Amino acid sequence: MRRFALQVQYDGTDFAGFQLQKPGVRTVQGVLEATLLRLTGENIRVHGSGRTDAGVHATGQMVHFDSEWAVPEAKIAVALNQVLPSDVRIFRGWVAPSDFHARFKATQRTYLYTILNREEPSALSTRFVWHLREPLEIEVMQEAALVLTGSHDFATFGAPDAPGKSTVRCIEAITVTREDALLRVKIVGNAFLRQQVRAFVGTLVHAGRGRCDAGYVQEILESRDRSRCPLIAPARGLCLVNVCYSGERINHENLFGEAERNYT
Amino acid sequence: MRRFALQVQYDGTDFAGFQLQKPGVRTVQGVLEATLLRLTGENIRVHGSGRTDAGVHATGQMVHFDSEWAVPEAKIAVALNQVLPSDVRIFRGWVAPSDFHARFKATQRTYLYTILNREEPSALSTRFVWHLREPLEIEVMQEAALVLTGSHDFATFGAPDAPGKSTVRCIEAITVTREDALLRVKIVGNAFLRQQVRAFVGTLVHAGRGRCDAGYVQEILESRDRSRCPLIAPARGLCLVNVCYSGERINHENLFGEAERNYT
């Protein structure tokens, strides 16, 4: 029995999210497990670094699973990619230490949210961006982003995995940048509440539209009242780009640093 | 009656090309004409700057049509985008001079072909790139590209619109550039034979793989023998990015110069 690790990419448009649901619902986990059954004959349970919502994409999702699969390490990704549908690709696959865990050993997750901020729409990026016509004030968004950085109780911006669990998370950095019409929000944190990233981006857009300022964002953060979150950004602009692990025993070049340029 | 001009974008993945075919076959022209019928009640014939094959994309396709449609000029694009499917977007629409013709007045067309040249695939750009694992030698491709530049009889690389018509075309420039794993071939010409761009890219890739050199490309060009074209690149990497018109009477900022950064 070996423990396998995969860096997985997916175009989330045609998925009901990462996590397995009832039969007939297309999920990334379901597709991965069905592919592994076909390749190995085993009923394999795949563990992801975390859930992504319906429509959310990934270039750096991490998963692990245990199997007797006798594939040579160098052929893991190629073998899977030959069977997987084209909207799921294995960026890399390798044999991990037996105590590696895609979710519990993750120390940092990075999400990238992309907004197309101009009058004209775009047919080619429609699956991957939130198109907003009115010009966003990036400086106001940057100020609001600073309020959301650090360790806080983020109950205003998302739900924990189970009722009653902590809603405190540590957000290491939020950067808001503009390159021509593309406005990108990059968010790095140890872990995230459900919908937290989309609630953050919605709030920043609310500020960028001039409807609130950093002081107001501070106020709703302190309220810990979910009904005060002004806006949830749509899933399609969001991409899980990287998951980091503590370095001691996980020895793989791609685990430390941004997995890949975002090619969308 | 007014003559309308549109700059059209489409994700060609789910289209059988631009040009209208038999009923039941999804084409860009068919979708545009159905949308105009719904908006205006008129049976409108749409004229494109040229055909694109099944699976080929566009950010700068140009079309024109005549209509009694009373829409204000500033609302043309918005009105169409509200009805069109999300894989076709009107970048801009305006009222053109009555002698404007999207095809016959076009003086220059620019195509961009994108190759993802690395071991790892990409789930998010799979609709828009040709994924080639083996490293391509860009210098060899650039030398071969020079051979294909200029006015020549390009019978080796494509067919004319009708049998017996001229296969001479003027290729103004072919540039091959690399940015990390993305290799881009940009081709500017007055007009193109059917499949010419994909035949050019296939030939350049053949050279970049070390299977032929510029001298061989010269030899097959001079042969004017289609059976000697070594490779046709797949449609999905190709995008029509710009069409230019002679400036006298066509007064629209976007007609002169590259329409848009390629957001794929």
Short mmCIF file of N, CA and C in Angstrom, two decimals, chain B residues 112-243:
data_model
loop_
_atom_site.label_atom_id
_atom_site.label_comp_id
_atom_site.label_asym_id
_atom_site.label_seq_id
_atom_site.Cartn_x
_atom_site.Cartn_y
_atom_site.Cartn_z
N LEU B 112 -3.81 34.59 -33.86
CA LEU B 112 -2.88 34.23 -32.81
C LEU B 112 -3.07 32.74 -32.50
N TYR B 113 -1.97 32.00 -32.50
CA TYR B 113 -2.03 30.58 -32.16
C TYR B 113 -1.23 30.35 -30.88
N THR B 114 -1.84 29.65 -29.91
CA THR B 114 -1.20 29.47 -28.61
C THR B 114 -0.91 27.99 -28.36
N ILE B 115 0.36 27.73 -28.01
CA ILE B 115 0.81 26.38 -27.70
C ILE B 115 1.26 26.35 -26.24
N LEU B 116 0.76 25.38 -25.49
CA LEU B 116 1.25 25.16 -24.12
C LEU B 116 2.36 24.13 -24.23
N ASN B 117 3.60 24.58 -24.06
CA ASN B 117 4.75 23.73 -24.33
C ASN B 117 5.48 23.38 -23.03
N ARG B 118 4.97 22.34 -22.38
CA ARG B 118 5.57 21.84 -21.15
C ARG B 118 5.03 20.44 -20.89
N GLU B 119 5.64 19.75 -19.96
CA GLU B 119 5.20 18.41 -19.62
C GLU B 119 3.76 18.41 -19.11
N GLU B 120 3.44 19.33 -18.19
CA GLU B 120 2.15 19.28 -17.50
C GLU B 120 1.04 19.89 -18.35
N PRO B 121 -0.15 19.25 -18.32
CA PRO B 121 -1.30 19.83 -19.02
C PRO B 121 -1.91 20.95 -18.18
N SER B 122 -2.99 21.54 -18.66
CA SER B 122 -3.68 22.60 -17.93
C SER B 122 -5.17 22.44 -18.15
N ALA B 123 -5.91 22.28 -17.06
CA ALA B 123 -7.36 22.08 -17.18
C ALA B 123 -8.07 23.36 -17.59
N LEU B 124 -7.53 24.51 -17.18
CA LEU B 124 -8.25 25.76 -17.40
C LEU B 124 -8.05 26.33 -18.80
N SER B 125 -6.96 25.95 -19.48
CA SER B 125 -6.75 26.53 -20.81
C SER B 125 -6.92 25.48 -21.91
N THR B 126 -7.44 24.32 -21.56
CA THR B 126 -7.51 23.23 -22.52
C THR B 126 -8.33 23.56 -23.77
N ARG B 127 -9.33 24.45 -23.63
CA ARG B 127 -10.15 24.85 -24.77
C ARG B 127 -9.41 25.77 -25.73
N PHE B 128 -8.29 26.36 -25.26
CA PHE B 128 -7.68 27.47 -26.01
C PHE B 128 -6.23 27.26 -26.40
N VAL B 129 -5.66 26.12 -26.05
CA VAL B 129 -4.25 25.88 -26.39
C VAL B 129 -4.05 24.50 -26.98
N TRP B 130 -2.94 24.37 -27.72
CA TRP B 130 -2.47 23.06 -28.17
C TRP B 130 -1.37 22.66 -27.20
N HIS B 131 -1.56 21.55 -26.50
CA HIS B 131 -0.60 21.12 -25.50
C HIS B 131 0.43 20.19 -26.14
N LEU B 132 1.67 20.64 -26.14
CA LEU B 132 2.76 19.82 -26.71
C LEU B 132 3.83 19.63 -25.66
N ARG B 133 4.12 18.36 -25.34
CA ARG B 133 5.05 18.06 -24.26
C ARG B 133 6.51 18.29 -24.65
N GLU B 134 6.88 17.85 -25.86
CA GLU B 134 8.31 17.91 -26.18
C GLU B 134 8.75 19.35 -26.44
N PRO B 135 9.88 19.75 -25.88
CA PRO B 135 10.33 21.15 -26.00
C PRO B 135 10.52 21.54 -27.47
N LEU B 136 9.98 22.68 -27.85
CA LEU B 136 10.12 23.17 -29.22
C LEU B 136 11.28 24.15 -29.29
N GLU B 137 12.06 24.04 -30.38
CA GLU B 137 13.19 24.97 -30.56
C GLU B 137 12.69 26.21 -31.27
N ILE B 138 12.55 27.29 -30.51
CA ILE B 138 11.92 28.49 -31.02
C ILE B 138 12.74 29.14 -32.14
N GLU B 139 14.08 29.04 -32.08
CA GLU B 139 14.91 29.67 -33.11
C GLU B 139 14.66 29.02 -34.48
N VAL B 140 14.55 27.71 -34.48
CA VAL B 140 14.28 27.00 -35.73
C VAL B 140 12.92 27.41 -36.29
N MET B 141 11.94 27.58 -35.39
CA MET B 141 10.61 28.00 -35.81
C MET B 141 10.65 29.40 -36.40
N GLN B 142 11.43 30.26 -35.79
CA GLN B 142 11.54 31.64 -36.29
C GLN B 142 12.17 31.68 -37.68
N GLU B 143 13.19 30.84 -37.90
CA GLU B 143 13.80 30.77 -39.23
C GLU B 143 12.81 30.27 -40.28
N ALA B 144 12.07 29.24 -39.90
CA ALA B 144 11.08 28.70 -40.83
C ALA B 144 9.98 29.72 -41.11
N ALA B 145 9.63 30.51 -40.08
CA ALA B 145 8.58 31.52 -40.24
C ALA B 145 8.98 32.57 -41.27
N LEU B 146 10.27 32.90 -41.32
CA LEU B 146 10.75 33.89 -42.30
C LEU B 146 10.51 33.41 -43.73
N VAL B 147 10.67 32.12 -43.93
CA VAL B 147 10.45 31.54 -45.27
C VAL B 147 9.01 31.74 -45.72
N LEU B 148 8.08 31.69 -44.73
CA LEU B 148 6.65 31.77 -45.04
C LEU B 148 6.14 33.22 -45.10
N THR B 149 7.03 34.17 -44.85
CA THR B 149 6.64 35.58 -44.86
C THR B 149 6.82 36.15 -46.27
N GLY B 150 5.91 37.08 -46.63
CA GLY B 150 5.99 37.71 -47.95
C GLY B 150 4.88 37.23 -48.87
N SER B 151 4.92 37.67 -50.13
CA SER B 151 3.91 37.26 -51.11
C SER B 151 4.38 36.00 -51.82
N HIS B 152 3.60 34.96 -51.69
CA HIS B 152 3.97 33.69 -52.32
C HIS B 152 2.70 32.97 -52.77
N ASP B 153 2.90 31.97 -53.60
CA ASP B 153 1.83 31.03 -53.89
C ASP B 153 1.84 29.97 -52.78
N PHE B 154 0.81 30.00 -51.94
CA PHE B 154 0.79 29.14 -50.76
C PHE B 154 -0.06 27.88 -50.96
N ALA B 155 -0.11 27.38 -52.19
CA ALA B 155 -0.94 26.20 -52.49
C ALA B 155 -0.61 25.00 -51.59
N THR B 156 0.64 24.91 -51.11
CA THR B 156 1.03 23.82 -50.20
C THR B 156 0.25 23.87 -48.90
N PHE B 157 -0.19 25.07 -48.51
CA PHE B 157 -0.69 25.27 -47.15
C PHE B 157 -2.20 25.53 -47.06
N GLY B 158 -2.91 25.45 -48.18
CA GLY B 158 -4.35 25.66 -48.05
C GLY B 158 -5.03 25.75 -49.40
N ALA B 159 -6.37 25.73 -49.33
CA ALA B 159 -7.17 25.77 -50.54
C ALA B 159 -7.83 27.13 -50.69
N PRO B 160 -8.02 27.59 -51.94
CA PRO B 160 -8.76 28.83 -52.15
C PRO B 160 -10.25 28.62 -51.91
N ASP B 161 -11.02 29.72 -51.87
CA ASP B 161 -12.47 29.63 -51.63
C ASP B 161 -13.17 28.76 -52.66
N ALA B 162 -12.73 28.88 -53.92
CA ALA B 162 -13.34 28.09 -54.99
C ALA B 162 -12.22 27.49 -55.83
N PRO B 163 -12.44 26.30 -56.40
CA PRO B 163 -11.39 25.64 -57.18
C PRO B 163 -10.91 26.54 -58.32
N GLY B 164 -9.62 26.55 -58.55
CA GLY B 164 -9.07 27.33 -59.65
C GLY B 164 -8.71 28.76 -59.31
N LYS B 165 -9.18 29.26 -58.16
CA LYS B 165 -8.84 30.63 -57.77
C LYS B 165 -7.39 30.72 -57.29
N SER B 166 -6.90 31.94 -57.23
CA SER B 166 -5.50 32.16 -56.86
C SER B 166 -5.18 31.66 -55.46
N THR B 167 -4.00 31.09 -55.33
CA THR B 167 -3.52 30.70 -54.00
C THR B 167 -2.36 31.60 -53.57
N VAL B 168 -2.22 32.74 -54.21
CA VAL B 168 -1.20 33.72 -53.80
C VAL B 168 -1.78 34.60 -52.69
N ARG B 169 -1.03 34.74 -51.61
CA ARG B 169 -1.43 35.61 -50.52
C ARG B 169 -0.19 36.38 -50.04
N CYS B 170 -0.44 37.49 -49.33
CA CYS B 170 0.67 38.26 -48.78
C CYS B 170 0.69 38.13 -47.26
N ILE B 171 1.70 37.47 -46.75
CA ILE B 171 1.87 37.33 -45.30
C ILE B 171 2.84 38.42 -44.84
N GLU B 172 2.30 39.36 -44.07
CA GLU B 172 3.13 40.51 -43.67
C GLU B 172 4.12 40.18 -42.58
N ALA B 173 3.69 39.35 -41.63
CA ALA B 173 4.59 39.05 -40.52
C ALA B 173 4.16 37.77 -39.82
N ILE B 174 5.15 37.01 -39.39
CA ILE B 174 4.92 35.86 -38.51
C ILE B 174 5.91 36.00 -37.36
N THR B 175 5.38 36.11 -36.15
CA THR B 175 6.29 36.20 -35.00
C THR B 175 6.04 35.00 -34.09
N VAL B 176 7.14 34.43 -33.62
CA VAL B 176 7.07 33.29 -32.70
C VAL B 176 7.73 33.73 -31.41
N THR B 177 6.97 33.75 -30.32
CA THR B 177 7.51 34.21 -29.04
C THR B 177 7.20 33.19 -27.95
N ARG B 178 8.00 33.22 -26.91
CA ARG B 178 7.75 32.33 -25.77
C ARG B 178 7.70 33.15 -24.49
N GLU B 179 6.69 32.84 -23.64
CA GLU B 179 6.61 33.46 -22.32
C GLU B 179 6.34 32.30 -21.36
N ASP B 180 7.36 31.92 -20.62
CA ASP B 180 7.30 30.71 -19.79
C ASP B 180 6.90 29.52 -20.68
N ALA B 181 5.83 28.84 -20.34
CA ALA B 181 5.46 27.65 -21.11
C ALA B 181 4.56 27.97 -22.29
N LEU B 182 4.19 29.23 -22.45
CA LEU B 182 3.28 29.58 -23.54
C LEU B 182 4.05 30.05 -24.76
N LEU B 183 3.88 29.34 -25.85
CA LEU B 183 4.52 29.69 -27.09
C LEU B 183 3.43 30.25 -28.01
N ARG B 184 3.66 31.46 -28.53
CA ARG B 184 2.62 32.10 -29.33
C ARG B 184 3.13 32.37 -30.75
N VAL B 185 2.30 32.03 -31.72
CA VAL B 185 2.60 32.33 -33.11
C VAL B 185 1.55 33.33 -33.58
N LYS B 186 2.03 34.52 -33.99
CA LYS B 186 1.11 35.57 -34.44
C LYS B 186 1.35 35.77 -35.93
N ILE B 187 0.27 35.71 -36.69
CA ILE B 187 0.39 35.74 -38.14
C ILE B 187 -0.49 36.85 -38.70
N VAL B 188 0.12 37.78 -39.43
CA VAL B 188 -0.59 38.92 -40.01
C VAL B 188 -0.54 38.80 -41.52
N GLY B 189 -1.70 38.91 -42.16
CA GLY B 189 -1.72 38.84 -43.62
C GLY B 189 -2.91 39.57 -44.20
N ASN B 190 -2.90 39.77 -45.53
CA ASN B 190 -4.05 40.46 -46.13
C ASN B 190 -5.27 39.56 -46.16
N ALA B 191 -5.04 38.28 -46.41
CA ALA B 191 -6.13 37.30 -46.45
C ALA B 191 -5.48 35.93 -46.35
N PHE B 192 -6.29 34.91 -46.11
CA PHE B 192 -5.73 33.58 -45.91
C PHE B 192 -6.52 32.52 -46.69
N LEU B 193 -5.80 31.50 -47.11
CA LEU B 193 -6.45 30.33 -47.69
C LEU B 193 -7.10 29.51 -46.57
N ARG B 194 -7.99 28.61 -46.95
CA ARG B 194 -8.59 27.74 -45.94
C ARG B 194 -7.52 26.89 -45.28
N GLN B 195 -7.54 26.85 -43.95
CA GLN B 195 -6.62 26.06 -43.12
C GLN B 195 -5.18 26.56 -43.18
N GLN B 196 -4.94 27.70 -43.82
CA GLN B 196 -3.56 28.15 -44.00
C GLN B 196 -2.84 28.40 -42.67
N VAL B 197 -3.53 29.05 -41.73
CA VAL B 197 -2.86 29.38 -40.47
C VAL B 197 -2.52 28.09 -39.72
N ARG B 198 -3.46 27.16 -39.68
CA ARG B 198 -3.20 25.90 -38.98
C ARG B 198 -2.11 25.08 -39.69
N ALA B 199 -2.05 25.18 -41.01
CA ALA B 199 -0.99 24.49 -41.75
C ALA B 199 0.37 25.15 -41.49
N PHE B 200 0.37 26.48 -41.40
CA PHE B 200 1.61 27.19 -41.04
C PHE B 200 2.11 26.75 -39.66
N VAL B 201 1.20 26.78 -38.68
CA VAL B 201 1.60 26.43 -37.31
C VAL B 201 2.06 24.98 -37.25
N GLY B 202 1.36 24.08 -37.93
CA GLY B 202 1.78 22.68 -37.97
C GLY B 202 3.18 22.53 -38.55
N THR B 203 3.46 23.27 -39.61
CA THR B 203 4.78 23.22 -40.24
C THR B 203 5.85 23.78 -39.31
N LEU B 204 5.53 24.90 -38.64
CA LEU B 204 6.50 25.49 -37.71
C LEU B 204 6.78 24.54 -36.54
N VAL B 205 5.75 23.85 -36.06
CA VAL B 205 5.94 22.89 -34.97
C VAL B 205 6.81 21.72 -35.45
N HIS B 206 6.58 21.28 -36.66
CA HIS B 206 7.40 20.22 -37.25
C HIS B 206 8.88 20.65 -37.23
N ALA B 207 9.12 21.90 -37.59
CA ALA B 207 10.49 22.43 -37.55
C ALA B 207 11.00 22.55 -36.11
N GLY B 208 10.13 23.05 -35.22
CA GLY B 208 10.53 23.23 -33.82
C GLY B 208 10.85 21.92 -33.12
N ARG B 209 10.30 20.83 -33.63
CA ARG B 209 10.59 19.49 -33.09
C ARG B 209 11.90 18.93 -33.65
N GLY B 210 12.50 19.67 -34.57
CA GLY B 210 13.76 19.23 -35.14
C GLY B 210 13.60 18.26 -36.31
N ARG B 211 12.37 18.15 -36.82
CA ARG B 211 12.15 17.19 -37.91
C ARG B 211 12.41 17.78 -39.29
N CYS B 212 12.52 19.12 -39.36
CA CYS B 212 12.90 19.74 -40.64
C CYS B 212 13.50 21.10 -40.33
N ASP B 213 14.10 21.73 -41.35
CA ASP B 213 14.68 23.05 -41.14
C ASP B 213 14.06 24.03 -42.13
N ALA B 214 14.56 25.29 -42.09
CA ALA B 214 14.00 26.33 -42.95
C ALA B 214 14.16 25.97 -44.43
N GLY B 215 15.26 25.31 -44.76
CA GLY B 215 15.48 24.93 -46.15
C GLY B 215 14.39 23.98 -46.66
N TYR B 216 13.99 23.06 -45.80
CA TYR B 216 12.94 22.13 -46.18
C TYR B 216 11.60 22.84 -46.34
N VAL B 217 11.33 23.81 -45.46
CA VAL B 217 10.09 24.58 -45.57
C VAL B 217 10.06 25.34 -46.90
N GLN B 218 11.23 25.89 -47.27
CA GLN B 218 11.34 26.56 -48.58
C GLN B 218 11.00 25.58 -49.71
N GLU B 219 11.51 24.37 -49.60
CA GLU B 219 11.30 23.37 -50.63
C GLU B 219 9.81 23.00 -50.78
N ILE B 220 9.14 22.79 -49.64
CA ILE B 220 7.71 22.41 -49.76
C ILE B 220 6.87 23.61 -50.20
N LEU B 221 7.25 24.82 -49.79
CA LEU B 221 6.54 26.03 -50.27
C LEU B 221 6.59 26.08 -51.79
N GLU B 222 7.79 25.88 -52.34
CA GLU B 222 7.97 25.96 -53.80
C GLU B 222 7.29 24.81 -54.54
N SER B 223 7.07 23.70 -53.85
CA SER B 223 6.44 22.54 -54.51
C SER B 223 4.98 22.80 -54.85
N ARG B 224 4.34 23.71 -54.14
CA ARG B 224 2.90 23.98 -54.29
C ARG B 224 2.08 22.68 -54.29
N ASP B 225 2.48 21.77 -53.42
CA ASP B 225 1.85 20.45 -53.35
C ASP B 225 1.31 20.25 -51.93
N ARG B 226 -0.03 20.26 -51.80
CA ARG B 226 -0.64 20.18 -50.47
C ARG B 226 -0.25 18.93 -49.71
N SER B 227 0.02 17.86 -50.43
CA SER B 227 0.34 16.62 -49.73
C SER B 227 1.68 16.71 -49.01
N ARG B 228 2.44 17.78 -49.27
CA ARG B 228 3.75 17.90 -48.62
C ARG B 228 3.69 18.71 -47.32
N CYS B 229 2.55 19.29 -47.00
CA CYS B 229 2.43 19.99 -45.71
C CYS B 229 2.47 18.95 -44.60
N PRO B 230 3.44 19.05 -43.69
CA PRO B 230 3.67 17.93 -42.77
C PRO B 230 2.63 17.77 -41.67
N LEU B 231 1.91 18.85 -41.31
CA LEU B 231 1.06 18.78 -40.11
C LEU B 231 0.09 19.95 -40.12
N ILE B 232 -1.16 19.68 -39.72
CA ILE B 232 -2.16 20.74 -39.53
C ILE B 232 -2.39 20.86 -38.03
N ALA B 233 -2.16 22.04 -37.48
CA ALA B 233 -2.36 22.24 -36.03
C ALA B 233 -3.85 22.17 -35.70
N PRO B 234 -4.21 21.66 -34.51
CA PRO B 234 -5.64 21.58 -34.15
C PRO B 234 -6.27 22.97 -34.00
N ALA B 235 -7.60 23.02 -34.21
CA ALA B 235 -8.32 24.29 -34.23
C ALA B 235 -8.28 25.02 -32.89
N ARG B 236 -8.29 24.28 -31.78
CA ARG B 236 -8.55 24.92 -30.50
C ARG B 236 -7.50 25.95 -30.08
N GLY B 237 -6.28 25.89 -30.61
CA GLY B 237 -5.25 26.87 -30.26
C GLY B 237 -5.35 28.18 -31.03
N LEU B 238 -6.27 28.22 -32.00
CA LEU B 238 -6.30 29.36 -32.94
C LEU B 238 -7.38 30.38 -32.59
N CYS B 239 -7.00 31.65 -32.73
CA CYS B 239 -7.95 32.74 -32.44
C CYS B 239 -7.75 33.87 -33.45
N LEU B 240 -8.85 34.30 -34.07
CA LEU B 240 -8.83 35.48 -34.94
C LEU B 240 -8.87 36.71 -34.04
N VAL B 241 -7.78 37.44 -33.93
CA VAL B 241 -7.73 38.51 -32.92
C VAL B 241 -7.99 39.89 -33.49
N ASN B 242 -7.81 40.08 -34.79
CA ASN B 242 -8.03 41.43 -35.31
C ASN B 242 -8.25 41.44 -36.82
N VAL B 243 -9.10 42.35 -37.26
CA VAL B 243 -9.30 42.62 -38.69
C VAL B 243 -9.16 44.13 -38.86
#
